[in-house]
Coordinates of C-alpha atoms and ligand atoms in Angstrom, one line a residue:
Chain A
M886 CA 10.9 -22.8 -14.9
G887 CA 8.8 -19.8 -15.9
I888 CA 9.6 -16.2 -15.0
V889 CA 7.0 -16.5 -12.3
S890 CA 6.7 -19.9 -10.7
V891 CA 4.1 -20.6 -8.1
Q892 CA 4.2 -24.0 -6.3
N893 CA 1.5 -25.3 -3.9
L894 CA 0.8 -21.9 -2.6
T895 CA -1.7 -21.6 0.2
K896 CA -2.8 -18.6 2.0
S897 CA -4.9 -18.5 5.2
Y898 CA -5.8 -15.1 6.5
D899 CA -5.6 -14.4 10.2
G900 CA -9.3 -15.1 10.7
G901 CA -8.6 -18.6 9.6
F902 CA -10.1 -18.2 6.1
T903 CA -8.2 -20.1 3.4
A904 CA -8.2 -17.9 0.3
L905 CA -5.7 -20.0 -1.7
K906 CA -5.6 -23.8 -1.5
G907 CA -2.5 -25.1 -3.1
V908 CA -2.1 -23.0 -6.2
S909 CA 0.5 -23.9 -8.8
L910 CA 1.2 -21.8 -11.8
E911 CA 4.0 -21.3 -14.3
I912 CA 4.2 -18.1 -16.2
E913 CA 6.4 -17.9 -19.2
E914 CA 8.4 -14.8 -20.0
G915 CA 6.6 -12.5 -22.5
E916 CA 3.1 -13.9 -22.3
I917 CA -0.1 -12.3 -21.2
I918 CA -2.2 -14.3 -18.7
A919 CA -5.7 -13.4 -17.8
L920 CA -7.1 -14.7 -14.5
L921 CA -10.8 -15.0 -14.4
G922 CA -12.9 -15.8 -11.4
P923 CA -15.9 -14.6 -9.5
N924 CA -15.7 -12.2 -6.6
G925 CA -13.8 -13.6 -3.7
A926 CA -12.2 -16.3 -5.8
G927 CA -8.7 -15.4 -4.6
K928 CA -7.3 -13.5 -7.6
T929 CA -6.2 -10.5 -5.5
T930 CA -4.8 -12.7 -2.8
L931 CA -2.7 -14.6 -5.3
I932 CA -1.3 -11.4 -6.8
S933 CA -0.7 -9.8 -3.4
T934 CA 1.1 -12.9 -2.2
I935 CA 3.4 -13.0 -5.3
C936 CA 4.1 -9.3 -4.9
G937 CA 4.9 -9.4 -1.2
I938 CA 1.9 -7.6 0.2
T939 CA 0.6 -10.7 2.1
R940 CA 2.7 -13.5 3.4
P941 CA 2.2 -17.0 2.0
T942 CA 1.1 -19.6 4.5
S943 CA 2.9 -22.3 2.7
G944 CA 4.3 -23.1 -0.8
T945 CA 7.0 -21.3 -2.8
V946 CA 7.0 -18.6 -5.3
T947 CA 9.9 -17.4 -7.4
V948 CA 10.2 -14.5 -9.8
G949 CA 13.0 -14.6 -12.3
G950 CA 14.4 -17.4 -10.2
Y951 CA 14.5 -15.3 -7.0
D952 CA 12.5 -16.7 -4.1
I953 CA 10.0 -14.0 -3.0
I954 CA 10.8 -14.6 0.7
T955 CA 14.5 -15.4 0.9
A956 CA 15.6 -13.3 -2.1
Y957 CA 12.8 -10.7 -2.0
R958 CA 14.9 -7.9 -3.3
G959 CA 15.8 -9.7 -6.5
A960 CA 12.2 -10.8 -7.0
R961 CA 10.6 -7.5 -6.3
N962 CA 13.0 -5.6 -8.6
L963 CA 11.4 -7.4 -11.5
V964 CA 7.8 -6.8 -10.6
G965 CA 5.4 -3.9 -11.0
L966 CA 1.9 -4.0 -9.5
V967 CA -1.2 -2.1 -10.3
P968 CA -3.6 -2.7 -7.4
Q969 CA -7.3 -3.2 -7.7
E970 CA -8.1 -0.3 -5.5
I971 CA -7.1 3.1 -6.5
S972 CA -4.7 4.2 -3.7
L973 CA -2.8 7.4 -4.3
E974 CA -1.6 10.3 -2.2
P975 CA -4.2 12.9 -3.1
F976 CA -2.0 16.0 -2.6
E977 CA 0.9 14.7 -4.5
K978 CA 1.8 15.9 -8.0
V979 CA 1.6 13.2 -10.7
I980 CA 5.3 13.5 -11.6
N981 CA 6.4 13.4 -8.0
T982 CA 4.5 10.3 -7.1
V983 CA 5.9 8.5 -10.2
R984 CA 9.4 9.7 -9.3
F985 CA 8.9 8.4 -5.7
S986 CA 7.9 5.0 -7.0
R987 CA 11.1 4.8 -9.1
G988 CA 13.2 5.8 -6.1
L989 CA 11.5 3.3 -3.9
F990 CA 12.5 0.5 -6.3
G991 CA 16.1 1.6 -6.0
K992 CA 16.4 3.2 -9.5
G993 CA 18.2 6.4 -10.0
K994 CA 16.6 9.5 -11.5
D995 CA 15.7 9.2 -15.2
D996 CA 13.4 12.0 -16.3
A997 CA 13.7 11.1 -19.9
Y998 CA 12.2 7.6 -19.3
L999 CA 9.5 9.0 -17.1
E1000 CA 8.5 11.5 -19.7
K1001 CA 8.3 8.8 -22.3
L1002 CA 6.2 6.8 -19.9
L1003 CA 3.8 9.6 -19.0
R1004 CA 3.4 10.5 -22.7
Q1005 CA 2.6 6.9 -23.6
L1006 CA -0.1 6.9 -20.9
S1007 CA -1.4 10.3 -22.0
L1008 CA -0.5 11.8 -18.7
W1009 CA 2.3 14.2 -19.7
D1010 CA 0.1 17.3 -19.7
K1011 CA -1.1 16.3 -16.2
K1012 CA 2.3 15.8 -14.8
D1013 CA 2.1 18.9 -12.5
S1014 CA -1.5 18.3 -11.5
K1015 CA -2.3 17.1 -8.0
V1016 CA -3.6 13.5 -8.1
M1017 CA -6.9 14.5 -6.5
T1018 CA -7.8 16.7 -9.4
L1019 CA -7.6 13.7 -11.9
S1020 CA -10.5 11.6 -13.1
G1021 CA -10.8 8.0 -12.1
G1022 CA -9.5 6.7 -15.4
M1023 CA -6.5 9.1 -15.2
K1024 CA -5.8 7.9 -11.6
R1025 CA -5.7 4.4 -12.8
R1026 CA -3.2 5.3 -15.5
V1027 CA -1.1 7.0 -12.8
L1028 CA -1.1 3.7 -10.9
I1029 CA 0.1 2.1 -14.1
A1030 CA 2.8 4.7 -14.5
K1031 CA 4.0 4.1 -11.0
A1032 CA 4.1 0.4 -11.6
L1033 CA 6.1 0.9 -14.7
S1034 CA 8.4 3.6 -13.3
H1035 CA 11.1 1.2 -12.5
E1036 CA 11.0 -0.7 -15.8
P1037 CA 9.7 -4.1 -14.4
R1038 CA 9.8 -7.2 -16.4
V1039 CA 6.7 -8.6 -14.9
L1040 CA 3.5 -6.5 -14.5
F1041 CA 0.5 -7.5 -12.5
L1042 CA -2.7 -5.7 -13.3
D1043 CA -5.5 -6.3 -10.8
E1044 CA -8.7 -5.5 -12.7
P1045 CA -7.2 -2.7 -14.7
T1046 CA -10.4 -2.0 -16.5
A1047 CA -13.0 -2.2 -13.7
G1048 CA -15.2 0.8 -13.9
V1049 CA -13.5 2.1 -17.0
D1050 CA -15.4 3.3 -20.1
V1051 CA -15.2 1.5 -23.4
E1052 CA -12.8 3.8 -24.9
L1053 CA -10.4 3.8 -22.1
R1054 CA -10.7 0.0 -21.9
K1055 CA -9.5 -0.1 -25.6
D1056 CA -6.7 2.2 -24.7
M1057 CA -5.7 -0.1 -21.9
W1058 CA -5.7 -3.1 -24.2
Q1059 CA -3.5 -1.0 -26.5
I1060 CA -1.1 -0.2 -23.6
V1061 CA -1.0 -3.9 -22.7
S1062 CA -0.2 -5.0 -26.2
E1063 CA 2.6 -2.4 -26.5
L1064 CA 4.1 -3.6 -23.2
K1065 CA 4.0 -7.1 -24.5
Q1066 CA 5.9 -5.9 -27.6
A1067 CA 8.5 -4.5 -25.3
G1068 CA 8.8 -8.0 -23.7
V1069 CA 7.0 -7.4 -20.5
T1070 CA 5.2 -10.4 -19.0
I1071 CA 1.7 -9.4 -17.9
I1072 CA -0.7 -11.1 -15.5
L1073 CA -4.1 -9.4 -15.3
T1074 CA -7.3 -10.2 -13.6
T1075 CA -10.6 -9.3 -15.0
H1076 CA -14.3 -9.9 -14.8
Y1077 CA -14.8 -9.2 -18.5
I1078 CA -14.5 -12.3 -20.4
E1079 CA -14.3 -10.5 -23.7
E1080 CA -11.2 -8.8 -22.3
A1081 CA -9.5 -12.1 -21.6
E1082 CA -10.6 -13.2 -25.1
A1083 CA -9.2 -10.1 -26.7
I1084 CA -5.8 -9.7 -25.1
A1085 CA -4.6 -12.9 -23.3
D1086 CA -2.4 -15.6 -24.6
R1087 CA -3.4 -17.9 -21.8
I1088 CA -6.4 -17.9 -19.6
G1089 CA -6.7 -19.2 -16.0
V1090 CA -9.9 -19.7 -14.2
I1091 CA -9.8 -19.5 -10.4
N1092 CA -12.6 -20.2 -8.0
K1093 CA -12.6 -20.7 -4.2
G1094 CA -8.9 -20.5 -4.0
E1095 CA -8.2 -23.1 -6.6
I1096 CA -7.1 -22.9 -10.2
L1097 CA -9.7 -24.8 -12.1
L1098 CA -7.8 -24.6 -15.4
I1099 CA -5.1 -22.7 -17.1
E1100 CA -4.7 -23.1 -20.8
D1101 CA -3.9 -21.6 -24.1
K1102 CA -6.8 -19.4 -25.1
D1103 CA -7.3 -20.8 -28.5
A1104 CA -6.8 -24.4 -27.4
L1105 CA -9.2 -23.8 -24.6
M1106 CA -11.9 -22.5 -26.8
A1107 CA -11.4 -25.2 -29.3
R1108 CA -11.3 -27.9 -26.7
M1109 CA -14.2 -26.9 -24.6
G1110 CA -16.3 -25.0 -27.0
Q1111 CA -19.8 -26.3 -27.6
K1112 CA -21.5 -25.5 -30.8
H1113 CA -25.1 -24.6 -31.3
L1114 CA -26.9 -25.5 -34.4
R1115 CA -29.8 -23.2 -35.2
I1116 CA -32.4 -24.4 -37.6
D1117 CA -34.6 -21.6 -38.8
L1118 CA -38.1 -22.7 -40.0
T1119 CA -40.5 -21.1 -42.4
E1120 CA -43.5 -21.6 -40.1
P1121 CA -43.2 -20.8 -36.4
L1122 CA -43.9 -23.6 -33.9
T1123 CA -45.5 -23.4 -30.5
E1124 CA -43.8 -26.4 -29.2
V1125 CA -41.0 -28.8 -30.1
P1126 CA -42.4 -32.0 -31.9
K1127 CA -41.9 -35.0 -29.6
S1128 CA -39.5 -36.9 -31.8
L1129 CA -37.2 -33.8 -31.8
A1130 CA -37.6 -33.0 -28.1
K1131 CA -36.3 -36.5 -27.5
Q1132 CA -33.1 -35.5 -29.3
G1133 CA -32.6 -32.6 -27.0
L1134 CA -33.8 -29.8 -29.3
T1135 CA -35.2 -26.7 -27.8
L1136 CA -37.4 -23.9 -29.2
A1137 CA -35.7 -20.6 -30.1
T1138 CA -37.4 -17.5 -28.7
G1139 CA -40.3 -16.6 -31.0
G1140 CA -40.7 -20.2 -32.2
H1141 CA -39.1 -19.5 -35.6
G1142 CA -36.4 -21.9 -35.0
L1143 CA -35.0 -24.9 -33.2
I1144 CA -31.7 -25.1 -31.4
Y1145 CA -29.5 -28.1 -31.1
T1146 CA -26.4 -28.1 -28.9
F1147 CA -23.5 -30.4 -29.6
D1148 CA -19.8 -30.9 -28.8
A1149 CA -17.8 -29.6 -31.8
N1150 CA -15.0 -32.1 -31.2
A1151 CA -17.1 -35.2 -30.8
E1152 CA -16.7 -37.9 -33.4
R1153 CA -20.4 -37.9 -34.1
T1154 CA -22.1 -34.6 -33.9
G1155 CA -25.5 -36.0 -34.7
I1156 CA -26.3 -33.2 -37.2
A1157 CA -27.3 -35.5 -40.0
R1158 CA -29.6 -37.5 -37.8
I1159 CA -31.3 -34.3 -36.5
L1160 CA -31.8 -33.0 -40.0
A1161 CA -33.4 -36.2 -41.0
E1162 CA -35.7 -36.1 -38.0
V1163 CA -36.7 -32.5 -38.9
H1164 CA -37.5 -33.6 -42.4
K1165 CA -39.5 -36.5 -41.1
A1166 CA -41.5 -34.2 -38.8
G1167 CA -42.6 -32.3 -41.9
L1168 CA -40.9 -29.0 -41.0
Q1169 CA -39.6 -26.7 -43.7
L1170 CA -36.1 -25.4 -43.3
A1171 CA -35.4 -21.7 -44.0
D1172 CA -31.8 -21.5 -42.9
L1173 CA -29.1 -23.3 -40.9
Q1174 CA -26.3 -21.8 -38.8
T1175 CA -23.8 -23.0 -36.2
Q1176 CA -22.3 -20.9 -33.5
Q1177 CA -19.3 -21.6 -31.2
S1178 CA -19.9 -21.0 -27.6
S1179 CA -18.0 -18.1 -26.1
L1180 CA -15.4 -18.2 -23.4
E1181 CA -18.1 -16.7 -21.2
D1182 CA -20.2 -19.9 -21.4
I1183 CA -17.2 -22.0 -20.7
F1184 CA -16.4 -19.9 -17.7
V1185 CA -19.9 -19.9 -16.3
D1186 CA -20.1 -23.7 -16.7
L1187 CA -16.7 -24.2 -14.9
V1188 CA -17.6 -22.0 -12.0
K1189 CA -21.1 -23.6 -11.7
E1190 CA -19.5 -27.1 -11.5
T1191 CA -17.4 -26.1 -8.5
A1192 CA -20.1 -24.1 -6.8
Chain B
M1438 CA 21.0 -1.3 1.4
N1439 CA 18.6 0.4 -1.0
F1440 CA 19.8 3.9 -0.4
Q1441 CA 17.6 5.2 -3.3
A1442 CA 14.5 4.0 -1.4
I1443 CA 15.6 5.6 1.9
K1444 CA 16.2 8.8 0.0
A1445 CA 12.8 8.6 -1.7
I1446 CA 10.9 7.9 1.5
Y1447 CA 12.8 10.6 3.4
F1448 CA 12.3 13.3 0.9
N1449 CA 8.7 12.3 0.2
E1450 CA 8.0 12.8 3.9
M1451 CA 10.0 16.0 4.0
A1452 CA 8.0 17.3 1.0
R1453 CA 4.9 17.2 3.1
F1454 CA 6.7 19.2 5.8
F1455 CA 7.9 21.8 3.3
R1456 CA 4.4 22.2 1.9
T1457 CA 3.3 23.4 5.3
L1458 CA 6.6 25.1 6.2
M1459 CA 5.0 28.3 7.4
Q1460 CA 2.7 26.4 9.7
S1461 CA 5.5 24.3 10.9
F1462 CA 7.5 27.4 11.7
I1463 CA 4.8 29.7 13.1
S1464 CA 3.0 27.4 15.4
P1465 CA 5.9 26.5 17.7
V1466 CA 7.0 30.2 17.7
I1467 CA 3.5 31.3 18.9
S1468 CA 3.1 28.5 21.4
T1469 CA 6.5 29.1 22.8
S1470 CA 5.9 32.8 23.1
L1471 CA 2.7 32.0 25.0
Y1472 CA 4.5 29.8 27.4
F1473 CA 7.0 32.5 28.1
V1474 CA 4.2 35.0 28.7
V1475 CA 2.2 32.7 31.0
F1476 CA 4.9 30.8 32.8
G1477 CA 7.9 33.1 32.4
A1478 CA 6.3 36.4 33.0
A1479 CA 3.2 35.7 35.1
I1480 CA 4.4 32.9 37.3
G1481 CA 8.1 33.6 37.0
S1482 CA 7.6 37.0 38.5
R1483 CA 6.6 35.2 41.7
I1484 CA 9.2 32.5 41.6
D1485 CA 12.4 34.4 41.2
E1486 CA 14.9 31.6 40.7
V1487 CA 15.1 27.9 40.6
E1488 CA 18.4 26.4 41.6
G1489 CA 20.0 29.7 40.9
I1490 CA 18.6 30.1 37.4
S1491 CA 16.0 32.7 36.5
Y1492 CA 12.6 30.9 36.1
G1493 CA 12.3 32.1 32.5
S1494 CA 15.5 30.4 31.5
F1495 CA 14.9 27.4 33.7
I1496 CA 11.8 26.4 31.7
V1497 CA 13.5 26.6 28.3
P1498 CA 14.9 23.0 28.2
G1499 CA 11.5 21.6 29.3
L1500 CA 9.7 23.7 26.7
I1501 CA 11.9 22.4 24.0
M1502 CA 11.5 18.8 25.2
L1503 CA 7.8 19.1 25.4
S1504 CA 7.4 20.2 21.8
V1505 CA 10.1 18.0 20.4
M1506 CA 8.7 14.9 22.0
T1507 CA 5.1 15.5 20.9
Q1508 CA 6.2 16.6 17.4
A1509 CA 8.5 13.7 16.9
T1510 CA 5.8 11.3 18.1
T1511 CA 2.9 12.7 16.1
N1512 CA 5.0 13.3 12.9
A1513 CA 6.3 9.7 12.9
S1514 CA 3.0 8.1 13.8
F1515 CA 1.1 10.1 11.2
G1516 CA 3.8 9.5 8.6
I1517 CA 3.4 5.7 8.6
Y1518 CA -0.3 5.7 9.5
F1519 CA -1.3 7.8 6.5
P1520 CA -0.2 5.3 3.8
K1521 CA -1.8 2.5 5.8
F1522 CA -5.0 4.5 6.0
I1523 CA -5.2 5.5 2.3
G1524 CA -3.8 2.2 1.1
T1525 CA -0.6 3.5 -0.6
I1526 CA 1.4 1.2 1.7
Y1527 CA 0.9 -1.5 -0.9
E1528 CA 3.7 0.1 -2.8
M1529 CA 6.1 0.0 0.1
L1530 CA 5.3 -3.6 0.7
S1531 CA 5.9 -4.6 -2.9
A1532 CA 9.1 -2.7 -3.3
P1533 CA 12.6 -4.1 -2.8
V1534 CA 13.0 -2.4 0.5
S1535 CA 13.6 -3.8 4.0
F1536 CA 11.7 -2.6 7.0
L1537 CA 15.0 -1.2 8.2
E1538 CA 15.1 1.1 5.2
I1539 CA 11.5 2.0 5.7
T1540 CA 12.1 2.9 9.3
I1541 CA 15.2 4.9 8.5
G1542 CA 13.2 6.9 5.9
Y1543 CA 10.2 7.7 8.1
V1544 CA 11.9 8.0 11.4
G1545 CA 14.7 10.1 9.9
A1546 CA 12.2 12.5 8.4
A1547 CA 10.1 12.8 11.6
A1548 CA 13.2 13.3 13.7
T1549 CA 14.5 16.0 11.3
K1550 CA 11.2 17.9 11.5
A1551 CA 11.2 17.6 15.3
L1552 CA 14.8 18.8 15.4
F1553 CA 13.9 21.8 13.3
I1554 CA 11.1 22.7 15.6
G1555 CA 13.4 22.3 18.6
F1556 CA 15.8 24.9 17.0
V1557 CA 12.9 27.2 16.3
I1558 CA 11.9 27.1 19.9
L1559 CA 15.4 27.6 21.1
G1560 CA 15.7 30.6 18.8
T1561 CA 12.5 32.0 20.1
A1562 CA 13.7 31.5 23.7
F1563 CA 16.8 33.6 23.0
A1564 CA 14.4 36.5 22.2
F1565 CA 12.7 36.3 25.6
V1566 CA 15.4 35.3 28.1
D1567 CA 19.1 35.4 28.7
L1568 CA 20.4 32.0 27.9
S1569 CA 23.8 30.5 27.7
I1570 CA 24.4 26.8 27.0
A1571 CA 27.0 25.2 29.3
H1572 CA 27.5 22.0 27.2
P1573 CA 26.4 22.7 23.6
F1574 CA 27.5 19.4 22.3
A1575 CA 25.7 17.5 25.0
M1576 CA 22.7 19.7 24.4
L1577 CA 22.7 18.8 20.7
A1578 CA 23.3 15.1 21.4
F1579 CA 20.4 15.0 23.9
L1580 CA 18.2 16.8 21.4
V1581 CA 19.0 14.5 18.5
L1582 CA 18.6 11.4 20.7
T1583 CA 15.3 12.6 21.9
C1584 CA 14.0 13.4 18.4
L1585 CA 15.1 9.9 17.2
S1586 CA 13.8 7.9 20.1
F1587 CA 10.4 9.6 20.2
S1588 CA 10.2 9.3 16.4
L1589 CA 10.7 5.6 16.9
L1590 CA 8.0 5.5 19.4
G1591 CA 5.7 7.4 17.1
F1592 CA 6.5 5.0 14.3
I1593 CA 5.4 2.1 16.5
I1594 CA 2.2 3.9 17.4
G1595 CA 1.5 4.6 13.7
I1596 CA 1.9 0.9 12.9
W1597 CA -0.2 -0.1 15.9
A1598 CA -3.0 2.4 15.3
Q1599 CA -6.0 1.2 13.5
N1600 CA -7.9 4.4 13.5
F1601 CA -7.3 8.1 14.1
E1602 CA -8.5 8.0 17.7
Q1603 CA -5.8 5.5 18.5
L1604 CA -3.3 7.6 16.6
Q1605 CA -4.0 10.6 18.9
L1606 CA -4.5 8.7 22.1
I1607 CA -0.9 8.0 23.1
P1608 CA 0.5 11.5 22.5
L1609 CA -2.5 13.0 24.3
L1610 CA -2.9 10.5 27.1
I1611 CA 0.7 9.6 27.8
I1612 CA 3.3 11.8 26.4
T1613 CA 1.9 15.2 27.3
P1614 CA 1.2 14.3 31.0
L1615 CA 4.5 12.6 31.3
V1616 CA 6.3 15.7 30.0
F1617 CA 4.3 18.1 32.2
L1618 CA 4.9 15.9 35.2
G1619 CA 8.5 15.3 34.2
G1620 CA 9.8 18.6 35.6
S1621 CA 9.4 20.8 32.6
F1622 CA 8.3 23.7 34.6
Y1623 CA 9.7 23.0 38.0
S1624 CA 12.6 21.3 39.7
I1625 CA 11.9 17.8 41.2
S1626 CA 13.3 19.0 44.5
M1627 CA 10.3 21.4 44.8
L1628 CA 7.9 18.5 45.1
P1629 CA 6.9 16.8 48.4
P1630 CA 9.1 13.8 49.2
V1631 CA 6.5 11.2 48.2
W1632 CA 6.0 12.7 44.8
Q1633 CA 9.8 12.9 44.4
I1634 CA 9.9 9.2 44.6
I1635 CA 6.9 8.6 42.3
T1636 CA 8.3 11.0 39.8
M1637 CA 11.4 8.8 39.5
F1638 CA 9.3 6.3 37.6
N1639 CA 8.6 8.8 34.9
P1640 CA 11.2 8.2 32.2
V1641 CA 10.8 11.8 30.9
V1642 CA 12.2 13.1 34.1
Y1643 CA 15.6 11.7 33.1
L1644 CA 15.5 13.2 29.7
I1645 CA 14.5 16.7 30.8
S1646 CA 17.0 16.6 33.7
G1647 CA 19.8 15.6 31.4
F1648 CA 18.8 18.2 28.8
R1649 CA 18.7 20.9 31.5
W1650 CA 22.2 19.8 32.7
A1651 CA 23.4 20.5 29.2
F1652 CA 22.1 24.0 29.5
F1653 CA 22.9 24.9 33.1
G1654 CA 25.3 22.3 34.4
T1655 CA 22.9 21.3 37.2
S1656 CA 20.3 18.6 37.2
D1657 CA 17.8 16.7 39.3
V1658 CA 19.3 13.3 38.5
S1659 CA 22.8 12.4 37.5
I1660 CA 23.7 12.8 33.9
V1661 CA 24.8 9.2 33.7
L1662 CA 21.4 8.1 34.8
S1663 CA 19.9 10.4 32.2
L1664 CA 22.0 9.0 29.4
G1665 CA 21.2 5.5 30.6
A1666 CA 17.5 6.3 30.5
I1667 CA 17.4 7.6 27.0
T1668 CA 19.6 4.8 25.7
L1669 CA 17.3 2.3 27.4
F1670 CA 14.3 3.9 25.9
T1671 CA 15.8 4.0 22.4
G1672 CA 16.8 0.4 22.7
L1673 CA 13.3 -0.6 23.8
C1674 CA 11.8 1.1 20.8
L1675 CA 14.3 -0.6 18.5
A1676 CA 13.5 -3.9 20.0
V1677 CA 9.8 -3.5 19.4
I1678 CA 10.4 -2.4 15.8
W1679 CA 12.6 -5.3 15.2
W1680 CA 9.9 -7.6 16.5
I1681 CA 7.4 -5.8 14.2
F1682 CA 9.7 -6.4 11.2
R1683 CA 10.0 -10.1 12.1
T1684 CA 6.3 -10.7 12.3
G1685 CA 4.9 -8.2 9.9
W1686 CA 2.5 -7.2 12.7
R1687 CA -0.3 -5.0 11.5
I1688 CA 1.4 -4.4 8.2
R1689 CA 1.6 -7.5 6.3
Q1690 CA -1.2 -10.1 6.5
Ligands
LIG2484 N1 -7.4 -9.2 4.6 C1 -8.2 -10.3 4.6 N2 -8.6 -10.9 5.7 C2 -9.5 -11.9 5.7 N3 -10.0 -12.4 4.5 C3 -9.7 -11.8 3.4 C4 -8.8 -10.7 3.3 N4 -8.6 -10.3 2.1 C5 -9.4 -11.2 1.3 N5 -10.0 -12.1 2.1 C6 -10.9 -13.2 1.7 O1 -10.2 -14.0 0.8 C7 -11.1 -14.3 -0.3 C8 -10.4 -14.0 -1.6 O2 -10.4 -12.6 -1.7 P1 -9.7 -11.9 -3.0 O3 -9.7 -10.4 -2.7 O4 -8.4 -12.5 -3.3 O5 -10.8 -12.2 -4.1 P2 -10.8 -11.7 -5.6 O6 -10.8 -12.9 -6.5 O7 -9.7 -10.7 -5.9 O8 -12.2 -11.0 -5.7 P3 -12.7 -9.7 -6.5 O9 -13.0 -10.2 -7.9 O10 -13.9 -9.4 -5.8 O11 -11.6 -8.7 -6.4 C9 -12.4 -13.6 -0.1 O12 -13.3 -14.6 0.5 C10 -12.1 -12.6 0.9 O13 -13.2 -12.3 1.8
LIG2485 MG1 -9.7 -8.8 -6.3

């Protein structure tokens, strides 16, 4: 069993809306999982339920072997949560709000650890500032500091880089990878596919309350990746010759090339046949290139299928 | 028990109080002084004595009760409503704390503040009138119990409230009238007989009467009845809170 184990979790809100429809998920210690999904997919609901903010309607969740309902103290001791919305007490000093979090999780005072943490998050020189005087990116880092204040083994980051500039996003990725080095298990949600691609070990796609897939990032990209063959021509075309159109080729923008899409893992890719057809049609090749489809394409296709 | 968490919540709440310590101190002093000027001096000069006690002294227990009850209620209701309102409650809900610990932290802090204000008013009263306290321990016990029970009530209101209007509604609409009509400024025996009966349905009457007994040794209703009333009230609040914990009502979806 993983450090976080979710079995047949469903969640219906009071209004009757079912936000999670039987989600099962095993998260191994030390890995980074990115959850992707469109708005309203149920990502926040899933995280909130595991963390104890909303009650599950049915199903079981354990963290470190502790059931989140019957042994909630054991489970919650292990978990840190950075919520999607920035919610902080505006008049509180940074250091005090972080100390408060640590106390709330039952940990005794440890100013040395908190100093290290705030330095790591570049917040040390802001420790005596009131929260309301910080920028949005700093506030988000305060939330991270609060979540890490009690040294959790599992960290949930709900859209940590939403509305964050490129530089801070890279910083955030750095922080995540440092935490991983320290052995923290990380579950994050994001709308940025390149983010999942960049930092996750495994990727889950969730839509309409169901996990559509959860897989090793590399395996996923290899398994599901489509490849595009681009044939550059010496003379531009205005339309695809009939014999080639039949093979599914399309015109690249500008007419200087043709594009053929194929499954990279298929036994026959059909490339040889296409090239023969191109030759037969009397077209002059200038260049050839193939391109692997990105995670983004995979994601869009998956979500479209369930729409 | 997660004592660290109780401590964290309690001191976090108290920190807000200390940030505005001067306000917390000055406003009860001023309002109490005003009451003494208006009720004690102006009206009191016409009503010599009530039950053998000078009018100025007679109103002290009621005055303290009035402030302590409203302060306890508003402090506790605001204390738990605020994190709900700004969203920081998420942290409490995801922390390894039980609702009991959350309640002890918030209610304890609100009661402490109310108790502090009660003492400030008592101190101010000594400056205006001659006062001796017949049963100091009973006085203290009543005061502490009132602070606690009304903080519990405020805590419930704070959880129940979904906007600021609702948050202010109960103290404004219920507690203040009940306290004013509960014999803060007069003895029940001064009312016409019909009203004497109606008044008996006002729970605050028992509290003020008991509290006044602790000061002067005389009361409108028996001290046993007063103690019973405050115990019942505290028990009722505890039962409601226990139910809230069980169901996660208005806290956990
Ligand atoms: N408190 C609530 N009461 C009723 N319905 C809710 C509540 N919170 C969320 N929902 C519904 O549950 C569904 C999933 O919401 P959730 O916040 O989990 O989505 P999400 O995947 O986090 O989306 P986003 O990417 O926009 O953050 C949505 O349809 C939402 O409207
Ligand atoms: Mg969300």
